[in-house]
Amino acid sequence: MIDIDRIRADTPATSRLAYLHNAGAALMPAPVVAAMKQHIDLESETGGYAAADRESDRLEAVYGSVARLLNAGPDEIALVENATVAWQMAFYSLTFRPGDRILTAEAEYAANYVAFLQVAKRTGATIEIVPSDASGELDVHALERMIDARVKLIAMTWVPTNGGLVNPAASVGKIARARGIPYLLDACQAVGQMEVDVDNIGCDMLSATGRKFLRGPRGTGFLYVRRAMLQQLEPPMIDHFAAPWVSRDEYRLRDDARRFETWENNYAARLGLGVAVDYALDIGIGPIEQRCRLLADRLRSGLASIGGITIRDLGRSPGAIVSFTMEGHEADSIVSSAGSAGITIGASDPPSTRIDAEIRSLPLLVRASPHYYNTEAEIDRLIDHVAGLAMR
Ligand SMILES: Cc1ncc(COP(=O)(O)O)c(C=O)c1O
């Protein structure tokens, strides 16, 4: 059982706000904030280098925490400044030739898709969208049929930014593994709200951010690269941390995933990320996932009962992102009126998932994303607020 009272006491803003914007940036728990403040104080008292030296054990432990979260090894983790950099480091390490095929899903995130476009333009590789099944999830059978020797990458967003869809990450992993195709999973919206086990999923590379469902600080992210894959990936850019300069004409890439990092870092934020991961692990990802689903389901069914509302979430078992539109009301006006009522939600714009948005003719969507620290009463406040708008 999650001790909601304790967790809300650790999250002071919950006394003022019904905060349902965790897919944007979640509220950080107090221990995360304290760890960052302490480190900044230490930096101001001793200087940044001495502060990092003094905290070297705790800084090293962050790799172990992230590894535990993913069921990976610490040597398979790179800590970087956001999920995009993590994803880019993996993607741009791969090499493509004319005719190579990149397979992806309909709701792929914009940052990833523009990178596909750039690499396709540079190399002559092609981008192909695996169609979705009737539920809206990536169609695993269609994927299987699309595989041939020219498929050089399967890259999929597990939980898209624009709704509750949870793509079948582990089923895709089985196919990728069986065919020996590199599999890059964008788990940005998944970590912190659901179980993420890289062995079970079978991905070779996985990227994620700290600030969303993990409740870590902004400007943090991480990349997982499977040990067996590491040696095959030369990062697109290196510095002397990733690849020590061992003689005048020679560098030697690190053996571990830190080959995707650079020397300089925001150590306060890193420590905050580590505390956020430990905080989630301490509560238990299983109970977190259960409660996220419970609250999201309550929100979905409450909203669906209001006239003029269309729930836009896809998939058999949607997660903690609830997306909807309302007849006669623009999404941004709903977001701002909720804000005035002390309810923080967000919106998702079509270009952030352009292919899915085009297929479904989606306008700007309202996006409400509860987390385990929310209460049923907060969910009901949003439902009541939207019901009130419907009556105007
Ligand atoms: C699915 C998905 N992937 C990647 C990202 C990018 O994450 P970051 O902003 O940490 O680079 C986001 C951010 O919204 C996202 O929703």
Short mmCIF file of N, CA and C in Angstrom, two decimals, residues 186-337:
data_model
loop_
_atom_site.label_atom_id
_atom_site.label_comp_id
_atom_site.label_asym_id
_atom_site.label_seq_id
_atom_site.Cartn_x
_atom_site.Cartn_y
_atom_site.Cartn_z
N ASP A 186 12.04 4.26 -26.99
CA ASP A 186 11.85 5.54 -26.31
C ASP A 186 10.90 5.29 -25.13
N ALA A 187 11.48 5.27 -23.93
CA ALA A 187 10.68 4.95 -22.74
C ALA A 187 10.46 6.19 -21.88
N CYS A 188 10.53 7.35 -22.54
CA CYS A 188 10.47 8.63 -21.83
C CYS A 188 9.23 8.76 -20.94
N GLN A 189 8.07 8.37 -21.48
CA GLN A 189 6.82 8.51 -20.72
C GLN A 189 6.49 7.24 -19.94
N ALA A 190 7.32 6.24 -20.05
CA ALA A 190 7.03 4.97 -19.36
C ALA A 190 7.74 4.89 -18.01
N VAL A 191 9.01 5.30 -17.96
CA VAL A 191 9.75 5.15 -16.70
C VAL A 191 9.07 5.96 -15.60
N GLY A 192 8.94 5.33 -14.45
CA GLY A 192 8.33 6.01 -13.32
C GLY A 192 6.84 5.76 -13.19
N GLN A 193 6.19 5.32 -14.28
CA GLN A 193 4.76 5.00 -14.16
C GLN A 193 4.50 3.51 -14.34
N MET A 194 5.49 2.76 -14.85
CA MET A 194 5.26 1.33 -15.05
C MET A 194 6.59 0.56 -14.97
N GLU A 195 6.45 -0.73 -14.81
CA GLU A 195 7.61 -1.62 -14.72
C GLU A 195 8.41 -1.51 -16.03
N VAL A 196 9.70 -1.30 -15.92
CA VAL A 196 10.57 -1.26 -17.10
C VAL A 196 11.71 -2.24 -16.85
N ASP A 197 11.68 -3.36 -17.56
CA ASP A 197 12.69 -4.39 -17.36
C ASP A 197 13.30 -4.67 -18.74
N VAL A 198 14.53 -4.20 -18.93
CA VAL A 198 15.11 -4.27 -20.27
C VAL A 198 15.30 -5.71 -20.75
N ASP A 199 15.48 -6.64 -19.81
CA ASP A 199 15.64 -8.03 -20.22
C ASP A 199 14.33 -8.60 -20.72
N ASN A 200 13.30 -8.28 -19.99
CA ASN A 200 11.97 -8.73 -20.36
C ASN A 200 11.53 -8.09 -21.69
N ILE A 201 11.85 -6.82 -21.87
CA ILE A 201 11.45 -6.11 -23.09
C ILE A 201 12.28 -6.58 -24.29
N GLY A 202 13.56 -6.84 -24.05
CA GLY A 202 14.42 -7.28 -25.14
C GLY A 202 14.90 -6.14 -26.02
N CYS A 203 14.92 -4.91 -25.48
CA CYS A 203 15.45 -3.80 -26.29
C CYS A 203 16.98 -3.77 -26.16
N ASP A 204 17.63 -3.19 -27.16
CA ASP A 204 19.09 -3.04 -27.11
C ASP A 204 19.48 -1.70 -26.55
N MET A 205 18.60 -0.70 -26.79
CA MET A 205 18.88 0.66 -26.34
C MET A 205 17.56 1.24 -25.84
N LEU A 206 17.64 2.03 -24.79
CA LEU A 206 16.42 2.61 -24.22
C LEU A 206 16.76 4.00 -23.70
N SER A 207 15.90 4.96 -24.01
CA SER A 207 16.15 6.34 -23.56
C SER A 207 15.01 6.80 -22.66
N ALA A 208 15.34 7.66 -21.71
CA ALA A 208 14.29 8.18 -20.81
C ALA A 208 14.74 9.49 -20.18
N THR A 209 13.78 10.15 -19.56
CA THR A 209 14.02 11.45 -18.96
C THR A 209 13.79 11.36 -17.45
N GLY A 210 14.30 12.35 -16.72
CA GLY A 210 14.12 12.35 -15.27
C GLY A 210 12.87 13.07 -14.81
N ARG A 211 12.43 14.09 -15.55
CA ARG A 211 11.46 15.04 -14.98
C ARG A 211 10.00 14.61 -15.06
N LYS A 212 9.71 13.57 -15.81
CA LYS A 212 8.29 13.21 -16.00
C LYS A 212 7.86 12.27 -14.87
N PHE A 213 7.42 11.06 -15.21
CA PHE A 213 6.85 10.20 -14.16
C PHE A 213 7.88 9.76 -13.12
N LEU A 214 9.15 9.97 -13.38
CA LEU A 214 10.15 9.62 -12.37
C LEU A 214 10.25 10.67 -11.26
N ARG A 215 9.70 11.85 -11.51
CA ARG A 215 9.69 12.93 -10.51
C ARG A 215 11.09 13.46 -10.20
N GLY A 216 11.98 13.37 -11.16
CA GLY A 216 13.33 13.91 -10.99
C GLY A 216 13.39 15.34 -11.49
N PRO A 217 14.59 15.92 -11.44
CA PRO A 217 14.75 17.31 -11.89
C PRO A 217 14.75 17.44 -13.41
N ARG A 218 14.47 18.64 -13.86
CA ARG A 218 14.62 18.94 -15.29
C ARG A 218 16.10 18.82 -15.67
N GLY A 219 16.34 18.64 -16.96
CA GLY A 219 17.73 18.58 -17.42
C GLY A 219 18.45 17.30 -17.02
N THR A 220 17.67 16.22 -16.84
CA THR A 220 18.30 14.91 -16.58
C THR A 220 17.68 13.86 -17.50
N GLY A 221 18.49 12.93 -17.91
CA GLY A 221 18.00 11.83 -18.74
C GLY A 221 19.02 10.71 -18.72
N PHE A 222 18.65 9.59 -19.29
CA PHE A 222 19.62 8.49 -19.32
C PHE A 222 19.38 7.57 -20.50
N LEU A 223 20.46 6.89 -20.83
CA LEU A 223 20.45 5.94 -21.94
C LEU A 223 20.90 4.59 -21.41
N TYR A 224 20.17 3.55 -21.76
CA TYR A 224 20.61 2.18 -21.50
C TYR A 224 21.08 1.60 -22.82
N VAL A 225 22.24 0.96 -22.82
CA VAL A 225 22.69 0.20 -24.00
C VAL A 225 23.13 -1.18 -23.53
N ARG A 226 22.53 -2.19 -24.13
CA ARG A 226 22.85 -3.58 -23.78
C ARG A 226 24.35 -3.83 -23.96
N ARG A 227 24.93 -4.53 -23.01
CA ARG A 227 26.38 -4.76 -23.01
C ARG A 227 26.85 -5.32 -24.36
N ALA A 228 26.10 -6.27 -24.88
CA ALA A 228 26.52 -6.93 -26.12
C ALA A 228 26.51 -5.95 -27.31
N MET A 229 25.76 -4.87 -27.16
CA MET A 229 25.60 -3.89 -28.25
C MET A 229 26.65 -2.78 -28.14
N LEU A 230 27.09 -2.55 -26.90
CA LEU A 230 27.95 -1.39 -26.63
C LEU A 230 29.16 -1.29 -27.55
N GLN A 231 29.86 -2.42 -27.70
CA GLN A 231 31.11 -2.38 -28.45
C GLN A 231 30.88 -2.08 -29.93
N GLN A 232 29.64 -2.29 -30.38
CA GLN A 232 29.37 -2.04 -31.80
C GLN A 232 29.02 -0.57 -32.07
N LEU A 233 28.83 0.21 -31.01
CA LEU A 233 28.34 1.57 -31.20
C LEU A 233 29.41 2.61 -30.93
N GLU A 234 29.83 3.27 -31.97
CA GLU A 234 30.77 4.39 -31.81
C GLU A 234 29.91 5.66 -31.71
N PRO A 235 29.97 6.36 -30.59
CA PRO A 235 29.12 7.56 -30.45
C PRO A 235 29.38 8.56 -31.59
N PRO A 236 28.34 9.30 -31.98
CA PRO A 236 28.50 10.25 -33.10
C PRO A 236 29.43 11.40 -32.74
N MET A 237 29.53 11.71 -31.46
CA MET A 237 30.44 12.77 -30.99
C MET A 237 31.11 12.24 -29.74
N ILE A 238 32.38 12.56 -29.59
CA ILE A 238 33.08 12.10 -28.38
C ILE A 238 33.90 13.24 -27.80
N ASP A 239 34.17 13.12 -26.52
CA ASP A 239 35.18 13.99 -25.91
C ASP A 239 36.18 13.10 -25.18
N HIS A 240 37.04 13.72 -24.41
CA HIS A 240 38.12 12.97 -23.76
C HIS A 240 37.65 12.21 -22.54
N PHE A 241 36.37 12.40 -22.14
CA PHE A 241 35.80 11.54 -21.10
C PHE A 241 35.27 10.26 -21.74
N ALA A 242 34.53 10.43 -22.82
CA ALA A 242 33.97 9.27 -23.53
C ALA A 242 35.09 8.41 -24.11
N ALA A 243 36.15 9.09 -24.53
CA ALA A 243 37.24 8.40 -25.24
C ALA A 243 38.57 9.04 -24.84
N PRO A 244 39.19 8.56 -23.77
CA PRO A 244 40.47 9.16 -23.35
C PRO A 244 41.47 9.22 -24.51
N TRP A 245 42.22 10.33 -24.50
CA TRP A 245 43.22 10.61 -25.56
C TRP A 245 44.51 9.93 -25.11
N VAL A 246 44.75 8.73 -25.59
CA VAL A 246 45.80 7.89 -25.00
C VAL A 246 47.17 8.08 -25.63
N SER A 247 47.22 8.53 -26.86
CA SER A 247 48.51 8.92 -27.43
C SER A 247 48.19 9.96 -28.50
N ARG A 248 49.19 10.59 -29.04
CA ARG A 248 49.00 11.75 -29.91
C ARG A 248 47.94 11.51 -31.00
N ASP A 249 47.95 10.33 -31.59
CA ASP A 249 47.04 10.05 -32.70
C ASP A 249 45.95 9.06 -32.34
N GLU A 250 45.70 8.91 -31.07
CA GLU A 250 44.81 7.81 -30.72
C GLU A 250 43.92 8.14 -29.52
N TYR A 251 42.66 7.77 -29.65
CA TYR A 251 41.77 7.81 -28.48
C TYR A 251 41.28 6.39 -28.26
N ARG A 252 40.84 6.12 -27.03
CA ARG A 252 40.31 4.79 -26.76
C ARG A 252 38.93 4.93 -26.12
N LEU A 253 37.92 4.50 -26.85
CA LEU A 253 36.55 4.61 -26.33
C LEU A 253 36.42 3.82 -25.03
N ARG A 254 35.70 4.40 -24.09
CA ARG A 254 35.42 3.66 -22.86
C ARG A 254 34.66 2.38 -23.20
N ASP A 255 34.82 1.38 -22.36
CA ASP A 255 34.12 0.11 -22.59
C ASP A 255 32.65 0.18 -22.20
N ASP A 256 32.34 1.09 -21.26
CA ASP A 256 30.97 1.09 -20.74
C ASP A 256 30.12 2.15 -21.45
N ALA A 257 28.87 2.26 -21.00
CA ALA A 257 27.93 3.16 -21.67
C ALA A 257 28.30 4.63 -21.46
N ARG A 258 29.24 4.88 -20.58
CA ARG A 258 29.64 6.28 -20.38
C ARG A 258 30.39 6.83 -21.59
N ARG A 259 30.61 6.00 -22.57
CA ARG A 259 31.15 6.51 -23.84
C ARG A 259 30.18 7.49 -24.51
N PHE A 260 28.92 7.49 -24.03
CA PHE A 260 27.92 8.42 -24.59
C PHE A 260 27.79 9.70 -23.77
N GLU A 261 28.66 9.84 -22.78
CA GLU A 261 28.59 11.04 -21.93
C GLU A 261 29.70 12.03 -22.33
N THR A 262 29.63 13.21 -21.72
CA THR A 262 30.74 14.16 -21.82
C THR A 262 31.26 14.46 -20.41
N TRP A 263 32.35 15.19 -20.35
CA TRP A 263 33.03 15.38 -19.07
C TRP A 263 32.25 16.24 -18.08
N GLU A 264 31.68 17.32 -18.58
CA GLU A 264 31.05 18.29 -17.68
C GLU A 264 29.58 17.93 -17.42
N ASN A 265 29.17 18.08 -16.17
CA ASN A 265 27.80 17.70 -15.81
C ASN A 265 27.23 18.57 -14.71
N ASN A 266 25.90 18.55 -14.65
CA ASN A 266 25.20 19.20 -13.55
C ASN A 266 25.04 18.17 -12.43
N TYR A 267 25.99 18.19 -11.50
CA TYR A 267 26.02 17.14 -10.48
C TYR A 267 24.86 17.25 -9.49
N ALA A 268 24.41 18.46 -9.24
CA ALA A 268 23.26 18.61 -8.33
C ALA A 268 22.05 17.89 -8.94
N ALA A 269 21.84 18.10 -10.24
CA ALA A 269 20.70 17.47 -10.91
C ALA A 269 20.87 15.95 -10.94
N ARG A 270 22.08 15.51 -11.16
CA ARG A 270 22.34 14.06 -11.16
C ARG A 270 21.99 13.43 -9.83
N LEU A 271 22.42 14.10 -8.76
CA LEU A 271 22.10 13.56 -7.43
C LEU A 271 20.59 13.55 -7.23
N GLY A 272 19.93 14.61 -7.71
CA GLY A 272 18.46 14.67 -7.62
C GLY A 272 17.82 13.51 -8.38
N LEU A 273 18.35 13.22 -9.54
CA LEU A 273 17.82 12.08 -10.32
C LEU A 273 17.96 10.78 -9.53
N GLY A 274 19.14 10.59 -8.95
CA GLY A 274 19.37 9.36 -8.17
C GLY A 274 18.38 9.23 -7.03
N VAL A 275 18.13 10.34 -6.33
CA VAL A 275 17.19 10.29 -5.21
C VAL A 275 15.77 10.01 -5.74
N ALA A 276 15.44 10.59 -6.87
CA ALA A 276 14.09 10.36 -7.45
C ALA A 276 13.90 8.89 -7.80
N VAL A 277 14.93 8.29 -8.37
CA VAL A 277 14.83 6.87 -8.73
C VAL A 277 14.70 6.03 -7.46
N ASP A 278 15.52 6.33 -6.45
CA ASP A 278 15.45 5.57 -5.20
C ASP A 278 14.08 5.74 -4.54
N TYR A 279 13.55 6.94 -4.65
CA TYR A 279 12.24 7.23 -4.05
C TYR A 279 11.16 6.35 -4.71
N ALA A 280 11.21 6.26 -6.01
CA ALA A 280 10.22 5.43 -6.74
C ALA A 280 10.42 3.96 -6.40
N LEU A 281 11.68 3.52 -6.35
CA LEU A 281 11.95 2.11 -6.05
C LEU A 281 11.50 1.76 -4.63
N ASP A 282 11.66 2.72 -3.76
CA ASP A 282 11.28 2.51 -2.37
C ASP A 282 9.76 2.33 -2.24
N ILE A 283 9.01 3.09 -2.99
CA ILE A 283 7.54 2.92 -2.98
C ILE A 283 7.18 1.60 -3.66
N GLY A 284 7.92 1.30 -4.74
CA GLY A 284 7.65 0.07 -5.50
C GLY A 284 6.97 0.41 -6.81
N ILE A 285 7.59 0.01 -7.91
CA ILE A 285 7.04 0.37 -9.23
C ILE A 285 5.70 -0.36 -9.44
N GLY A 286 5.58 -1.57 -8.90
CA GLY A 286 4.31 -2.30 -9.05
C GLY A 286 3.14 -1.51 -8.47
N PRO A 287 3.20 -1.13 -7.19
CA PRO A 287 2.12 -0.33 -6.62
C PRO A 287 1.93 1.01 -7.34
N ILE A 288 3.02 1.62 -7.80
CA ILE A 288 2.90 2.90 -8.53
C ILE A 288 2.07 2.67 -9.80
N GLU A 289 2.42 1.62 -10.52
CA GLU A 289 1.73 1.34 -11.79
C GLU A 289 0.24 1.10 -11.54
N GLN A 290 -0.02 0.32 -10.51
CA GLN A 290 -1.42 -0.01 -10.19
C GLN A 290 -2.22 1.26 -9.90
N ARG A 291 -1.63 2.13 -9.08
CA ARG A 291 -2.36 3.34 -8.69
C ARG A 291 -2.50 4.33 -9.85
N CYS A 292 -1.46 4.41 -10.67
CA CYS A 292 -1.54 5.28 -11.85
C CYS A 292 -2.71 4.85 -12.73
N ARG A 293 -2.82 3.56 -12.94
CA ARG A 293 -3.89 3.04 -13.82
C ARG A 293 -5.26 3.29 -13.19
N LEU A 294 -5.33 3.06 -11.89
CA LEU A 294 -6.60 3.26 -11.19
C LEU A 294 -7.08 4.70 -11.36
N LEU A 295 -6.17 5.65 -11.12
CA LEU A 295 -6.56 7.05 -11.20
C LEU A 295 -6.87 7.46 -12.64
N ALA A 296 -6.05 6.97 -13.58
CA ALA A 296 -6.28 7.32 -14.99
C ALA A 296 -7.61 6.73 -15.47
N ASP A 297 -7.92 5.51 -15.05
CA ASP A 297 -9.19 4.89 -15.46
C ASP A 297 -10.37 5.67 -14.89
N ARG A 298 -10.22 6.09 -13.64
CA ARG A 298 -11.30 6.88 -13.01
C ARG A 298 -11.52 8.19 -13.79
N LEU A 299 -10.42 8.81 -14.16
CA LEU A 299 -10.51 10.06 -14.91
C LEU A 299 -11.14 9.83 -16.28
N ARG A 300 -10.69 8.79 -16.94
CA ARG A 300 -11.21 8.50 -18.28
C ARG A 300 -12.72 8.23 -18.23
N SER A 301 -13.12 7.41 -17.27
CA SER A 301 -14.54 7.06 -17.30
C SER A 301 -15.39 8.25 -16.83
N GLY A 302 -14.87 9.04 -15.91
CA GLY A 302 -15.62 10.23 -15.49
C GLY A 302 -15.78 11.22 -16.63
N LEU A 303 -14.71 11.46 -17.36
CA LEU A 303 -14.77 12.40 -18.48
C LEU A 303 -15.68 11.87 -19.59
N ALA A 304 -15.58 10.56 -19.83
CA ALA A 304 -16.36 9.97 -20.93
C ALA A 304 -17.86 10.12 -20.70
N SER A 305 -18.25 10.27 -19.43
CA SER A 305 -19.69 10.38 -19.15
C SER A 305 -20.22 11.80 -19.37
N ILE A 306 -19.32 12.73 -19.71
CA ILE A 306 -19.74 14.12 -19.92
C ILE A 306 -20.07 14.32 -21.41
N GLY A 307 -21.18 14.91 -21.69
CA GLY A 307 -21.59 15.14 -23.08
C GLY A 307 -20.58 16.01 -23.81
N GLY A 308 -20.27 15.65 -25.06
CA GLY A 308 -19.36 16.47 -25.88
C GLY A 308 -17.90 16.11 -25.72
N ILE A 309 -17.58 15.23 -24.78
CA ILE A 309 -16.17 14.83 -24.57
C ILE A 309 -15.87 13.59 -25.41
N THR A 310 -14.73 13.62 -26.09
CA THR A 310 -14.22 12.40 -26.75
C THR A 310 -12.87 12.08 -26.14
N ILE A 311 -12.78 10.87 -25.59
CA ILE A 311 -11.48 10.40 -25.07
C ILE A 311 -10.67 9.95 -26.29
N ARG A 312 -9.42 10.38 -26.35
CA ARG A 312 -8.59 10.11 -27.53
C ARG A 312 -7.54 9.03 -27.31
N ASP A 313 -7.57 8.39 -26.15
CA ASP A 313 -6.53 7.40 -25.85
C ASP A 313 -6.74 6.11 -26.64
N LEU A 314 -5.63 5.53 -27.06
CA LEU A 314 -5.66 4.29 -27.83
C LEU A 314 -5.12 3.14 -26.98
N GLY A 315 -5.34 1.92 -27.49
CA GLY A 315 -4.70 0.74 -26.89
C GLY A 315 -5.64 -0.03 -25.98
N ARG A 316 -5.20 -1.28 -25.71
CA ARG A 316 -6.04 -2.20 -24.91
C ARG A 316 -6.05 -1.82 -23.44
N SER A 317 -4.95 -1.30 -22.96
CA SER A 317 -4.86 -1.02 -21.53
C SER A 317 -4.08 0.28 -21.33
N PRO A 318 -4.77 1.41 -21.55
CA PRO A 318 -4.06 2.69 -21.53
C PRO A 318 -3.47 3.01 -20.15
N GLY A 319 -2.39 3.78 -20.16
CA GLY A 319 -1.68 4.15 -18.94
C GLY A 319 -2.13 5.49 -18.40
N ALA A 320 -1.19 6.21 -17.78
CA ALA A 320 -1.55 7.38 -16.98
C ALA A 320 -1.62 8.70 -17.76
N ILE A 321 -1.69 8.63 -19.08
CA ILE A 321 -1.90 9.86 -19.85
C ILE A 321 -3.32 9.81 -20.41
N VAL A 322 -4.11 10.80 -20.04
CA VAL A 322 -5.52 10.83 -20.47
C VAL A 322 -5.68 12.02 -21.42
N SER A 323 -6.04 11.70 -22.66
CA SER A 323 -6.16 12.78 -23.65
C SER A 323 -7.62 12.87 -24.11
N PHE A 324 -8.08 14.10 -24.30
CA PHE A 324 -9.47 14.25 -24.74
C PHE A 324 -9.69 15.57 -25.45
N THR A 325 -10.80 15.63 -26.15
CA THR A 325 -11.26 16.88 -26.75
C THR A 325 -12.70 17.10 -26.31
N MET A 326 -13.15 18.34 -26.47
CA MET A 326 -14.49 18.68 -26.02
C MET A 326 -15.15 19.56 -27.06
N GLU A 327 -16.28 19.12 -27.53
CA GLU A 327 -17.00 19.87 -28.56
C GLU A 327 -17.26 21.31 -28.12
N GLY A 328 -16.92 22.25 -28.96
CA GLY A 328 -17.22 23.65 -28.65
C GLY A 328 -16.23 24.31 -27.71
N HIS A 329 -15.19 23.59 -27.31
CA HIS A 329 -14.19 24.16 -26.40
C HIS A 329 -12.79 23.83 -26.92
N GLU A 330 -11.97 24.86 -27.10
CA GLU A 330 -10.59 24.63 -27.52
C GLU A 330 -9.80 24.03 -26.36
N ALA A 331 -8.84 23.15 -26.72
CA ALA A 331 -8.05 22.50 -25.67
C ALA A 331 -7.33 23.53 -24.79
N ASP A 332 -6.74 24.57 -25.41
CA ASP A 332 -5.96 25.48 -24.57
C ASP A 332 -6.84 26.30 -23.63
N SER A 333 -8.10 26.53 -24.02
CA SER A 333 -8.97 27.26 -23.09
C SER A 333 -9.37 26.35 -21.92
N ILE A 334 -9.49 25.06 -22.17
CA ILE A 334 -9.78 24.12 -21.06
C ILE A 334 -8.59 24.08 -20.10
N VAL A 335 -7.38 24.02 -20.68
CA VAL A 335 -6.18 23.98 -19.84
C VAL A 335 -6.09 25.24 -18.99
N SER A 336 -6.39 26.40 -19.61
CA SER A 336 -6.21 27.62 -18.81
C SER A 336 -7.35 27.80 -17.81
N SER A 337 -8.56 27.37 -18.14
CA SER A 337 -9.61 27.51 -17.13
C SER A 337 -9.37 26.54 -15.98
#
